[in-house]
Coordinates of C-alpha atoms in Angstrom, one line a residue:
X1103 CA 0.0 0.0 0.0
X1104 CA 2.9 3.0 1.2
X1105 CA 5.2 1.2 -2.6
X1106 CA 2.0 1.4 -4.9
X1107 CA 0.3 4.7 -4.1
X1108 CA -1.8 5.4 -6.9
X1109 CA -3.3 1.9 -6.2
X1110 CA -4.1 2.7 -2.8
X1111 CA -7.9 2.3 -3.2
X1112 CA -8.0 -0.3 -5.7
X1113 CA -6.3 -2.9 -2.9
X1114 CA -8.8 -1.4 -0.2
X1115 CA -11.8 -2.0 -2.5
X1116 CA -10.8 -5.2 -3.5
X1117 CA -9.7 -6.2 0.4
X1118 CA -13.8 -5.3 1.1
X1119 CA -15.1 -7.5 -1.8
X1120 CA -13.0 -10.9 -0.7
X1121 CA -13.5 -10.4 2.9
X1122 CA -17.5 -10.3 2.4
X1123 CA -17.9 -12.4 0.1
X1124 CA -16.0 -15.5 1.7
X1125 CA -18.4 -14.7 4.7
X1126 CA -21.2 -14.3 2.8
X1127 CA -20.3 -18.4 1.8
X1128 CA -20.2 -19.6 5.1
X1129 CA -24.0 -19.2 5.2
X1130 CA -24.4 -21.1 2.5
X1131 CA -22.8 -24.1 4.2
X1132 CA -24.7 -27.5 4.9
X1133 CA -25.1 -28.1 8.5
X1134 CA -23.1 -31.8 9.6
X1135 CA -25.7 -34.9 9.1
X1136 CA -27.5 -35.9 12.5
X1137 CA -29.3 -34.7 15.5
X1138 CA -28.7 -31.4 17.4
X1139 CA -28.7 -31.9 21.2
X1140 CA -30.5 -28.5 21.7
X1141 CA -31.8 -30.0 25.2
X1142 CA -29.7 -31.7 27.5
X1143 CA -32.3 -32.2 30.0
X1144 CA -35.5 -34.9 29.3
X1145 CA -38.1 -35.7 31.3
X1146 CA -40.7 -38.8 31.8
X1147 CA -38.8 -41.0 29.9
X1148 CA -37.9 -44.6 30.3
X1149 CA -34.5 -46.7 30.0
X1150 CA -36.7 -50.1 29.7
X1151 CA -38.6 -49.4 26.3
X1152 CA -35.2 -48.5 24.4
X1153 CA -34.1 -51.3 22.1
X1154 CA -30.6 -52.6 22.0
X1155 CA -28.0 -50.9 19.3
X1156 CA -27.0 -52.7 16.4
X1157 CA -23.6 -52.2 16.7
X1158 CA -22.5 -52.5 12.8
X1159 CA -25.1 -50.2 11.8
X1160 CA -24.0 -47.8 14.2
X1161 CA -20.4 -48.2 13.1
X1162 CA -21.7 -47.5 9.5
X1163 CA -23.7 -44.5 10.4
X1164 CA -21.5 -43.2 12.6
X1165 CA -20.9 -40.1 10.2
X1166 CA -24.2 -40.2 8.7
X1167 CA -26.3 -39.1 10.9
X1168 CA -25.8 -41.2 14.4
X1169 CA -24.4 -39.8 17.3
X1170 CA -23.7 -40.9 20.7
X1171 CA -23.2 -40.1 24.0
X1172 CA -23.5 -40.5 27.8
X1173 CA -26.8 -40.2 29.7
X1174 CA -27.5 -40.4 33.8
X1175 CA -31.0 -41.4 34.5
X1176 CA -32.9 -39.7 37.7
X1177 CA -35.7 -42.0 38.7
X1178 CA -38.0 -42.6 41.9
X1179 CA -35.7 -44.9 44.1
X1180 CA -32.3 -45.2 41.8
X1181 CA -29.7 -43.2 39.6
X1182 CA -27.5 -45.3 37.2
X1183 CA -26.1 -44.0 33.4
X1184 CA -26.2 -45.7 30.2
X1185 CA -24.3 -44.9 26.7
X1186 CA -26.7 -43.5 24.0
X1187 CA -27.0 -43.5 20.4
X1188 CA -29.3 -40.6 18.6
X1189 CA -30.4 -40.3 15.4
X1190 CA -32.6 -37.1 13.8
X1191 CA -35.7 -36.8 14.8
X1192 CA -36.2 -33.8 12.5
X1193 CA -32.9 -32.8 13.5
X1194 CA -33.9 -32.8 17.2
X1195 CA -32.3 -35.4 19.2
X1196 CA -35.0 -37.3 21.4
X1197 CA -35.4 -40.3 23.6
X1198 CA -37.1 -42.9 22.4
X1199 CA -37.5 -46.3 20.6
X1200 CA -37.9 -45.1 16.8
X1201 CA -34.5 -42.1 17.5
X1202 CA -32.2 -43.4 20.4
X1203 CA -31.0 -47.4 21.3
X1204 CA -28.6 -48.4 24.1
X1205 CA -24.7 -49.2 22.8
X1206 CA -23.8 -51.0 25.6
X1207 CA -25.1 -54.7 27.0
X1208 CA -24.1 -54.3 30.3
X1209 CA -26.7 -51.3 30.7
X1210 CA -29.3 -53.0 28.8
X1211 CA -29.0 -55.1 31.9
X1212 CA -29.2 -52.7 33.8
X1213 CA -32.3 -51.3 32.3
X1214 CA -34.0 -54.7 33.0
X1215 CA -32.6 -54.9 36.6
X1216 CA -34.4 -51.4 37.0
X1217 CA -37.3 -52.5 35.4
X1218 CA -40.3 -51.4 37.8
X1219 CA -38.1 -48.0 38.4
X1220 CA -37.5 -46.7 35.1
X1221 CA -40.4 -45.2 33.8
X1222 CA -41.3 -41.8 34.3
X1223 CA -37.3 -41.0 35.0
X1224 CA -35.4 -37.7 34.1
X1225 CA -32.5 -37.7 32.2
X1226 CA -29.5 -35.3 31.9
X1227 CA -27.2 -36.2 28.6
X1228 CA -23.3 -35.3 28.3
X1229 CA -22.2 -32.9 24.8
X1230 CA -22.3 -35.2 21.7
X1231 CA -18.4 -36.2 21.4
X1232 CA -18.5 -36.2 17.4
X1233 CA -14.9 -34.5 16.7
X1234 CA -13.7 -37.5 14.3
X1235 CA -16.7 -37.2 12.2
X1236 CA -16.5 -33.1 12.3
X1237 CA -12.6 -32.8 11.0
X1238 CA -13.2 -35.1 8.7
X1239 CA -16.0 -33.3 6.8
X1240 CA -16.4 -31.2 3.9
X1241 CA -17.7 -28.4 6.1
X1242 CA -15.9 -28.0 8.7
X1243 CA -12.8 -27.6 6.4
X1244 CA -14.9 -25.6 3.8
X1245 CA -16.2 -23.2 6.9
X1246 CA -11.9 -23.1 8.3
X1247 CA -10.3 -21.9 4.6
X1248 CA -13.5 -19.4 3.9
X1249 CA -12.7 -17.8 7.6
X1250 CA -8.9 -17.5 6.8
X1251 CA -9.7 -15.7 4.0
X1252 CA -12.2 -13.7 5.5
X1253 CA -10.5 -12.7 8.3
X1254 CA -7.0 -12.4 7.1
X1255 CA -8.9 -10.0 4.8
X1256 CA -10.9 -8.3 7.4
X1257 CA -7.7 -7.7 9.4
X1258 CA -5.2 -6.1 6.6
X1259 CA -8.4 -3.8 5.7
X1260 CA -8.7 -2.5 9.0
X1261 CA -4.8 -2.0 9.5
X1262 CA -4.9 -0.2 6.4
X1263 CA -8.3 1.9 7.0
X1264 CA -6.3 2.8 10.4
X1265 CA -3.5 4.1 8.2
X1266 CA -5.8 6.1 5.9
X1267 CA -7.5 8.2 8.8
X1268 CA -4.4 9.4 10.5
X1269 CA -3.3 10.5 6.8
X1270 CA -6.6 12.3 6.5
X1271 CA -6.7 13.6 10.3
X1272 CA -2.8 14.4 9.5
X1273 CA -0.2 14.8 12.8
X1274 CA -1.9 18.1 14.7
X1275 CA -5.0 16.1 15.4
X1276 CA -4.1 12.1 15.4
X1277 CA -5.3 11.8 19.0
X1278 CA -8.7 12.6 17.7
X1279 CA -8.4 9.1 15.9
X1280 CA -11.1 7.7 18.7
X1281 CA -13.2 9.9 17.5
X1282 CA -13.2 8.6 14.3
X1283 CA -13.3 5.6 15.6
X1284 CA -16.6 5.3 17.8
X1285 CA -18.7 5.7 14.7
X1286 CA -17.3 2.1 14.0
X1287 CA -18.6 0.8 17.5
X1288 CA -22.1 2.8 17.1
X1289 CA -22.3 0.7 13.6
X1290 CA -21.6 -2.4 15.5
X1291 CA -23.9 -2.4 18.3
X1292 CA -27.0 -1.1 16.1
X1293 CA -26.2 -3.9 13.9
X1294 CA -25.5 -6.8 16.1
X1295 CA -28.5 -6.1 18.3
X1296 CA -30.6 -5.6 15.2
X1297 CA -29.4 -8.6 13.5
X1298 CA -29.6 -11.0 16.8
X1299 CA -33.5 -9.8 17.3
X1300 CA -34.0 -10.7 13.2
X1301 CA -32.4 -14.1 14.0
X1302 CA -34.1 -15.1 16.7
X1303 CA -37.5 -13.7 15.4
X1304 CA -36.9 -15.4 12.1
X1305 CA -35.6 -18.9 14.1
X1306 CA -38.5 -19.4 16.9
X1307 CA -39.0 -22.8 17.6
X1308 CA -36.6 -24.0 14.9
X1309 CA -34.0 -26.5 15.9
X1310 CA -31.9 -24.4 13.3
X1311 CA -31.2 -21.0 13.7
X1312 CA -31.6 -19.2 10.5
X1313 CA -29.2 -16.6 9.8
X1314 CA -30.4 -15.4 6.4
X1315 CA -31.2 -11.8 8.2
X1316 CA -27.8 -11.3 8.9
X1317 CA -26.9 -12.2 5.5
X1318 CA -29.0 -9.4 4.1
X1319 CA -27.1 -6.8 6.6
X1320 CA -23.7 -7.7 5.3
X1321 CA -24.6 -7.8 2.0
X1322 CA -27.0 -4.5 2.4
X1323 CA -24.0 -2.6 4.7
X1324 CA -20.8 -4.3 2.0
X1325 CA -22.4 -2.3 -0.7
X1326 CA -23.1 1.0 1.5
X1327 CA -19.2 0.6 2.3
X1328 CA -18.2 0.1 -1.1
X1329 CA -20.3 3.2 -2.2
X1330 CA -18.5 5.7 0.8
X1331 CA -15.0 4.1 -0.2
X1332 CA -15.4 4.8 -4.2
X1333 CA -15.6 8.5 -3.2
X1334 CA -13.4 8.7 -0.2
X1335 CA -10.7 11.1 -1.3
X1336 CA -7.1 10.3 0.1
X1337 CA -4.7 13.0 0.9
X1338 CA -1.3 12.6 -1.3
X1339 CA 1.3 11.1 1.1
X1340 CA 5.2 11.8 0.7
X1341 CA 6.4 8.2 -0.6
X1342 CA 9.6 6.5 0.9
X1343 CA 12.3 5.0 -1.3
X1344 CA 13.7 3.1 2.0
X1345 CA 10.3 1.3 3.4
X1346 CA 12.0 -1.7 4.4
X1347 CA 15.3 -0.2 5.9
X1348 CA 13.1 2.3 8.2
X1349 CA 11.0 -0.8 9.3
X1350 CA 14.3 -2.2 10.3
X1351 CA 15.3 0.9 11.9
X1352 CA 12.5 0.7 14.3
X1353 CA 12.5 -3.4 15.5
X1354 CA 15.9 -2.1 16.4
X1355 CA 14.5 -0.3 19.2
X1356 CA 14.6 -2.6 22.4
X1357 CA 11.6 -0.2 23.9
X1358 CA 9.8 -0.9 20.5
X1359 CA 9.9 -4.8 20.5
X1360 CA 8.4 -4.9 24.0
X1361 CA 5.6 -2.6 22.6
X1362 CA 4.9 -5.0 20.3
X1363 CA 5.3 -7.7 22.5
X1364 CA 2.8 -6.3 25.2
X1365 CA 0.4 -5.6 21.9
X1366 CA 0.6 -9.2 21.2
X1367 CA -0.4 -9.5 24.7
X1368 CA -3.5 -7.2 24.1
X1369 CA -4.4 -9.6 21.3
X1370 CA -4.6 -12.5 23.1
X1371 CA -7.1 -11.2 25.8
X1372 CA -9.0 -9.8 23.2
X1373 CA -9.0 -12.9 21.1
X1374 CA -10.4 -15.0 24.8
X1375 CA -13.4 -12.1 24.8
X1376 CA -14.2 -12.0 21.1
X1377 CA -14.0 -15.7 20.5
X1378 CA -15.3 -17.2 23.8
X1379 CA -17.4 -15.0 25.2
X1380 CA -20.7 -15.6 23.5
X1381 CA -19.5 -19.7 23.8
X1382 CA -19.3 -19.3 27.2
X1383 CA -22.9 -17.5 27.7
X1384 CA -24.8 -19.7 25.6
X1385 CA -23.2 -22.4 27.6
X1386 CA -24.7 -19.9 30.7
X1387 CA -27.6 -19.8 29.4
X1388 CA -28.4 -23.8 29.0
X1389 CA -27.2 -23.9 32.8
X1390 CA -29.7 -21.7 34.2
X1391 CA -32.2 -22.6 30.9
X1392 CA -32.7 -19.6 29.2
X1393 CA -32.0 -20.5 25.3
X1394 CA -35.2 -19.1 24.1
X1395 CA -33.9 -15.6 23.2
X1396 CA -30.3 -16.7 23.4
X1397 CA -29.2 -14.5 20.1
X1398 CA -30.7 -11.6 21.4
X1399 CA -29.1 -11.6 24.7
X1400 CA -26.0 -11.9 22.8
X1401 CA -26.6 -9.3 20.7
X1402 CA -27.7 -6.9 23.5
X1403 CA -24.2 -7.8 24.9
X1404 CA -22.2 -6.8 21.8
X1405 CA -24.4 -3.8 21.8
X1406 CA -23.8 -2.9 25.3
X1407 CA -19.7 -3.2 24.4
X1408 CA -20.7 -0.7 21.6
X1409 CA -22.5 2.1 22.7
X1410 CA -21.3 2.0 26.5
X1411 CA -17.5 1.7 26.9
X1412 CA -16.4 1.6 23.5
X1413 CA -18.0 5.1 22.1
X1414 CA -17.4 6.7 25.8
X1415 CA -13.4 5.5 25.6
X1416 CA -12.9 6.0 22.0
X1417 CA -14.3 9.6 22.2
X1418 CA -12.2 10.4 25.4
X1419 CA -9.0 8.3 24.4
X1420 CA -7.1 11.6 23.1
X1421 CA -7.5 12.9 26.7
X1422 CA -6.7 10.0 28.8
X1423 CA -3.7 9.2 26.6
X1424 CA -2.8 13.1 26.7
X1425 CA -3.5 13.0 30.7
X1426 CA -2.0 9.7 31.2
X1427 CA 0.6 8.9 28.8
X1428 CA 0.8 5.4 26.7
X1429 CA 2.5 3.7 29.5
X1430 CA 0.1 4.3 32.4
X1431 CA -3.0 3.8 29.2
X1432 CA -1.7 0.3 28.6
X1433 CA -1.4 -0.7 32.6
X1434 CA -5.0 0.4 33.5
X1435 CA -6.2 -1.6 30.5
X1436 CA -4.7 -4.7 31.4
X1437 CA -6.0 -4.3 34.9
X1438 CA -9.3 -3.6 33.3
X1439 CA -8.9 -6.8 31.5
X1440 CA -8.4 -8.9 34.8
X1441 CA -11.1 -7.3 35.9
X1442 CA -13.5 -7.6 33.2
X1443 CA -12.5 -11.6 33.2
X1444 CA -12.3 -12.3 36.5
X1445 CA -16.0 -10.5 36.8
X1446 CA -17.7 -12.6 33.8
X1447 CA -16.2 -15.9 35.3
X1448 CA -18.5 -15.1 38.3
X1449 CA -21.8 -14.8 36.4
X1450 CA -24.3 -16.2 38.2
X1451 CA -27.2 -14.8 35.4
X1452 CA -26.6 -13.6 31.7
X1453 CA -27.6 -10.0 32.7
X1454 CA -24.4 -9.7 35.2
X1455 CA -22.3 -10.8 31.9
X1456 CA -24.4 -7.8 30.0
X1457 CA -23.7 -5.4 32.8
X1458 CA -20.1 -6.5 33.3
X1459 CA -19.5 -5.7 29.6
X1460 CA -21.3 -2.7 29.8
X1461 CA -19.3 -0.8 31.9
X1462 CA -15.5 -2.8 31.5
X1463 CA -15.3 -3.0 27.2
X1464 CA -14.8 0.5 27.1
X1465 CA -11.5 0.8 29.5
X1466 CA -10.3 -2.4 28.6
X1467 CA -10.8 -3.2 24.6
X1468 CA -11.6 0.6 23.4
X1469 CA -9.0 2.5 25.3
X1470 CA -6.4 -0.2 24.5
X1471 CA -6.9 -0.6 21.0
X1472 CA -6.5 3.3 20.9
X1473 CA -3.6 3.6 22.4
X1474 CA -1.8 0.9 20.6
X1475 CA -2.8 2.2 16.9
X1476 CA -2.1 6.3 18.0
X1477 CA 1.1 4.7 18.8
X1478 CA 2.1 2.6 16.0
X1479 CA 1.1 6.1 14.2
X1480 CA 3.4 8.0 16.6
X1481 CA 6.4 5.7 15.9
X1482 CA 5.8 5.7 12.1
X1483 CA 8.4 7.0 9.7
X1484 CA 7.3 9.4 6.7
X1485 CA 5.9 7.5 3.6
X1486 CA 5.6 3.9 5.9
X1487 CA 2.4 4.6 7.2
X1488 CA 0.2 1.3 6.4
X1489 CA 3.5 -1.0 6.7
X1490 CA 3.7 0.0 10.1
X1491 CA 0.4 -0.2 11.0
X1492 CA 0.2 -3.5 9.3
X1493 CA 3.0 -4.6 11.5
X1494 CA 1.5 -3.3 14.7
X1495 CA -1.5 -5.3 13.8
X1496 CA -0.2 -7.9 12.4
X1497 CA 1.2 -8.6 16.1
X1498 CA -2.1 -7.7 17.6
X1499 CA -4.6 -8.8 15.6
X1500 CA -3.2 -11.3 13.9
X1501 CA -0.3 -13.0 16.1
X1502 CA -1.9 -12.2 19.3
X1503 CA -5.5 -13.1 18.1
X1504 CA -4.4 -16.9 17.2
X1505 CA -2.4 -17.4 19.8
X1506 CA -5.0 -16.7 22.2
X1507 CA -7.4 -18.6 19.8
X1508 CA -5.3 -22.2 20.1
X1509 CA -5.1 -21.0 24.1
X1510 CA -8.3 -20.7 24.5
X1511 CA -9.4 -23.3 22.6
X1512 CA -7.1 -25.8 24.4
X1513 CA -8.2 -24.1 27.6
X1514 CA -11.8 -23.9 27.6
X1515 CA -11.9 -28.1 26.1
X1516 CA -9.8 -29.3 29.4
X1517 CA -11.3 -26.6 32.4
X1518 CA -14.5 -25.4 30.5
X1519 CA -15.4 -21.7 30.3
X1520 CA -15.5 -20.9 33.9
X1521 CA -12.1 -21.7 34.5
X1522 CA -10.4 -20.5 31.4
X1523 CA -11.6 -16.8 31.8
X1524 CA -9.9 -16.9 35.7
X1525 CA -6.6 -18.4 33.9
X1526 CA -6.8 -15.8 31.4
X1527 CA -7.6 -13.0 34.2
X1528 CA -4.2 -13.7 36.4
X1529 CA -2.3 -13.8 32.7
X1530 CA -3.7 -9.8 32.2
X1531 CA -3.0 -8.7 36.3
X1532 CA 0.6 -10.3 35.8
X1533 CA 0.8 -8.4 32.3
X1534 CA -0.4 -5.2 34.2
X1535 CA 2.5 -5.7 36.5
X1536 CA 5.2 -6.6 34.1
X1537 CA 4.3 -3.5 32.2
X1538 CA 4.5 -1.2 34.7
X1539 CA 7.8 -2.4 36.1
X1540 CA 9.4 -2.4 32.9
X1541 CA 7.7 1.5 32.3
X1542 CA 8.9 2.4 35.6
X1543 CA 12.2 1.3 36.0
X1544 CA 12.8 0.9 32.1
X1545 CA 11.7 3.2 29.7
X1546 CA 12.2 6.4 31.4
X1547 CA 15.8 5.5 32.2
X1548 CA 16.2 5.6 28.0
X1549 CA 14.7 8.9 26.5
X1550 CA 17.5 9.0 24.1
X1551 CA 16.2 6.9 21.3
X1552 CA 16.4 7.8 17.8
X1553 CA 12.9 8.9 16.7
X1554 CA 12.9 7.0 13.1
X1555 CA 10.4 9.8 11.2
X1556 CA 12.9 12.9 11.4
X1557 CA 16.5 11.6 13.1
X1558 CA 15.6 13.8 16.3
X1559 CA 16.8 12.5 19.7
X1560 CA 13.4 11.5 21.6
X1561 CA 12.0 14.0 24.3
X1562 CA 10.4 13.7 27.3
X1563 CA 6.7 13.2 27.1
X1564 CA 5.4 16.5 27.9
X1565 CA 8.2 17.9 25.0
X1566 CA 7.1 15.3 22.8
X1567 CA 3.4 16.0 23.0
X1568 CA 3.9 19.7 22.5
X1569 CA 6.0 19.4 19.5
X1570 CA 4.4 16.4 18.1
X1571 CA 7.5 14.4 17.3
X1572 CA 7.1 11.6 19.5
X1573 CA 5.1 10.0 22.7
X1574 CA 6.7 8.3 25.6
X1575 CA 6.2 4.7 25.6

């Protein structure tokens, strides 16, 4: 983007259209053959009337259609468990002797033994365990190379969209870049509350949630985007013959690689809240039974996030990080970030989650996400502009994000949601403290650093705020 200049908008342009369009696929995706165990919890059922498996068929079937799993029966005068296997019952997984049959002979036994005790028993079933039949499908790998496209797409666009309004706000007013940027989070909570109402609205009592609605709004909202970027006019920008050997310059920096190290850091947290969040309350709300209007809960959360903390932080982010400075900005937000976890993990209802995101998104993701792309801006050399924002993000958003996505992951499968958010809450208090030990007793002892975007020795922060050169780290 900072080499080919007069193809600036071309690249953005054609950024939008792949990114959209690659999510606009995924909808189009079959759903995996067999029954969707949208109720865990069955009642007046009985153990005795199920018919013994036949264990070839199942074997056959087994990606087909069949699933199984472990169920614990509650009945008058005993408890036992027995294995389960489901099949559709218009994809609805249900007990009984036309959709489920019992895998093991040693509880068809037990069945027998319980004979006068289990009718009229309820029944609690584990998670369908179907993760051979699920990598080896057509849609699981379809849905993983359409959302690396996507997203690698989505990602590069916004480093690059980052780079294009400092250029327009030019250097006497980049700390009004929050500004700019809280339109983005009004967009996003309108949307996501609209579009989780629509889903829910157009889904009731469907096993399947139909996300056609949302469909419309990207393709509706892609085309409004494409329209405002067609005619956005972009400043000319003084063009660097030495891209690569200012880039260098910079990682030479030791005070600059921990930047981006601690904005890795900030990508990982933010990859546990953006990817496991909504997991973890939809596995909230099946706890404390409350699945009926799931979508829209989730979309008042992402709302809440939106026009609460994010458009309060993004519109006062030029003061704090004015008032504050970047290294004092990037300690409260990881303690924000313990916080915020450490609060969510002790959700007893989805409405604390709502209120917990209400007031903590804002100091923790807005201010944060600020402050690192103001100073990936500040540290930029003339004509370099995207590369270094791509670079910044490209550790945030992109190396950060996917580490914390295989963390999580691996997390949440072994110590489930509850635990995983506390794990990842001590990792941002310990992250608060190694930042400000290295700010205290670190970067202020080295002021002398070269500033890459004019060859002027670095200033002290107030200096450097007043004549714009630099910030303090």
């Amino acid at each position: 983007m900072d080499y080919f200049q007069t193809w600036r908008k071309v690249i953005f342009l054609t950024l939008l259209a792949i990114t959209n369009i690659c999510y606009i696929i995924i909808l189009f995706l079959s759903p995996l053959p067999g029954p969707i165990l949208s109720e865990h919890y069955f009642q007046n059922v009985s153990c005795e009337t199920l018919p013994r498996c036949n264990m070839k068929s199942v074997r056959i079937a087994l990606c087909n259609g069949t699933k199984d799993t472990m169920c614990y029966w509650i009945c008058e005068n005993t408890n036992f468990s027995t294995q389960l296997s489901f099949r559709a019952d218009q994809n609805k997984a249900t007990i009984s002797p036309d959709t489920t049959c019992l895998l093991n002979i040693n509880q068809i036994s037990l069945c027998q033994e319980n004979l006068t005790n289990s009718y009229n028993c309820n029944v609690i079933c584990d998670n369908f365990k179907d993760d051979q039949c699920l990598y080896t499908s057509a849609t699981f790998w379809s849905f993983v190379i359409l959302m690396c496209i996507g997203e690698t797409g989505s990602f590069v666009f916004f480093s690059i969209s980052d780079a294009f309004c400092f250029v327009i706000l030019g250097q006497d007013k980049r700390l009004k870049y929050g500004k700019q940027r809280l339109w983005g989070a009004v967009g996003y909570g309108i949307v996501v509350c609209l579009s989780g109402y629509m889903i829910d609205f157009f889904s009731h009592d469907k096993v399947y949630k139909n996300y056609i609605p949302s469909m419309l709004l990207v393709i509706i909202f892609t085309c409004i985007d494409f329209i405002c970027c067609i005619k956005l006019k972009l400043p000319f920008q003084s063009q660097s013959t030495t891209i690569l050997k200012d880039v260098i310059t910079l990682l030479k920096s030791k005070s600059i690689v921990i930047f981006l190290c601690f904005s890795g850091f900030f990508g990982i947290l933010n990859s546990i809240m953006r990817n496991f969040l909504l997991w973890y309350v939809e596995d909230l709300s099946i706890a404390i039974g409350y699945t009926d209007r799931i979508k829209l809960i989730e979309g008042l959360i992402l709302a809440a996030q939106a026009f609460s903390g994010e458009v309060i932080f993004f519109f006062l982010s030029g003061k704090i990080l004015k008032k504050l400075g970047y290294g004092y900005t990037f300690t409260v937000c990881f303690i924000c970030y313990a916080l915020r976890l450490g609060l969510i993990s002790l959700a007893p209802t989805l409405w604390w989650v709502l209120l917990t995101e209400f007031f903590m998104q804002g100091p923790s993701y807005a201010l944060s996400f600020t402050a690192i792309i103001s100073y990936g801006n500040v540290i930029t050399p003339t004509g370099a502009s995207s590369t270094v924002q791509g670079l910044v993000q490209g550790v945030n958003e992109g190396l950060g994000f996917s580490v914390g996505s295989l963390i999580g992951g691996i997390l949440f499968k072994k110590f489930g949601g509850i635990m995983t958010l506390r794990i990842i809450s001590v990792f941002a208090a310990f992250s608060a403290l190694t930042y400000f030990v290295f700010h205290i007793f670190y970067f202020k002892q080295f002021q002398h650093k070269t500033d890459t975007r004019n060859n002027i020795k670095w200033r002290e922060l107030d200096d450097a705020q007043k004549h714009r050169n630099i910030a303090d780290i």
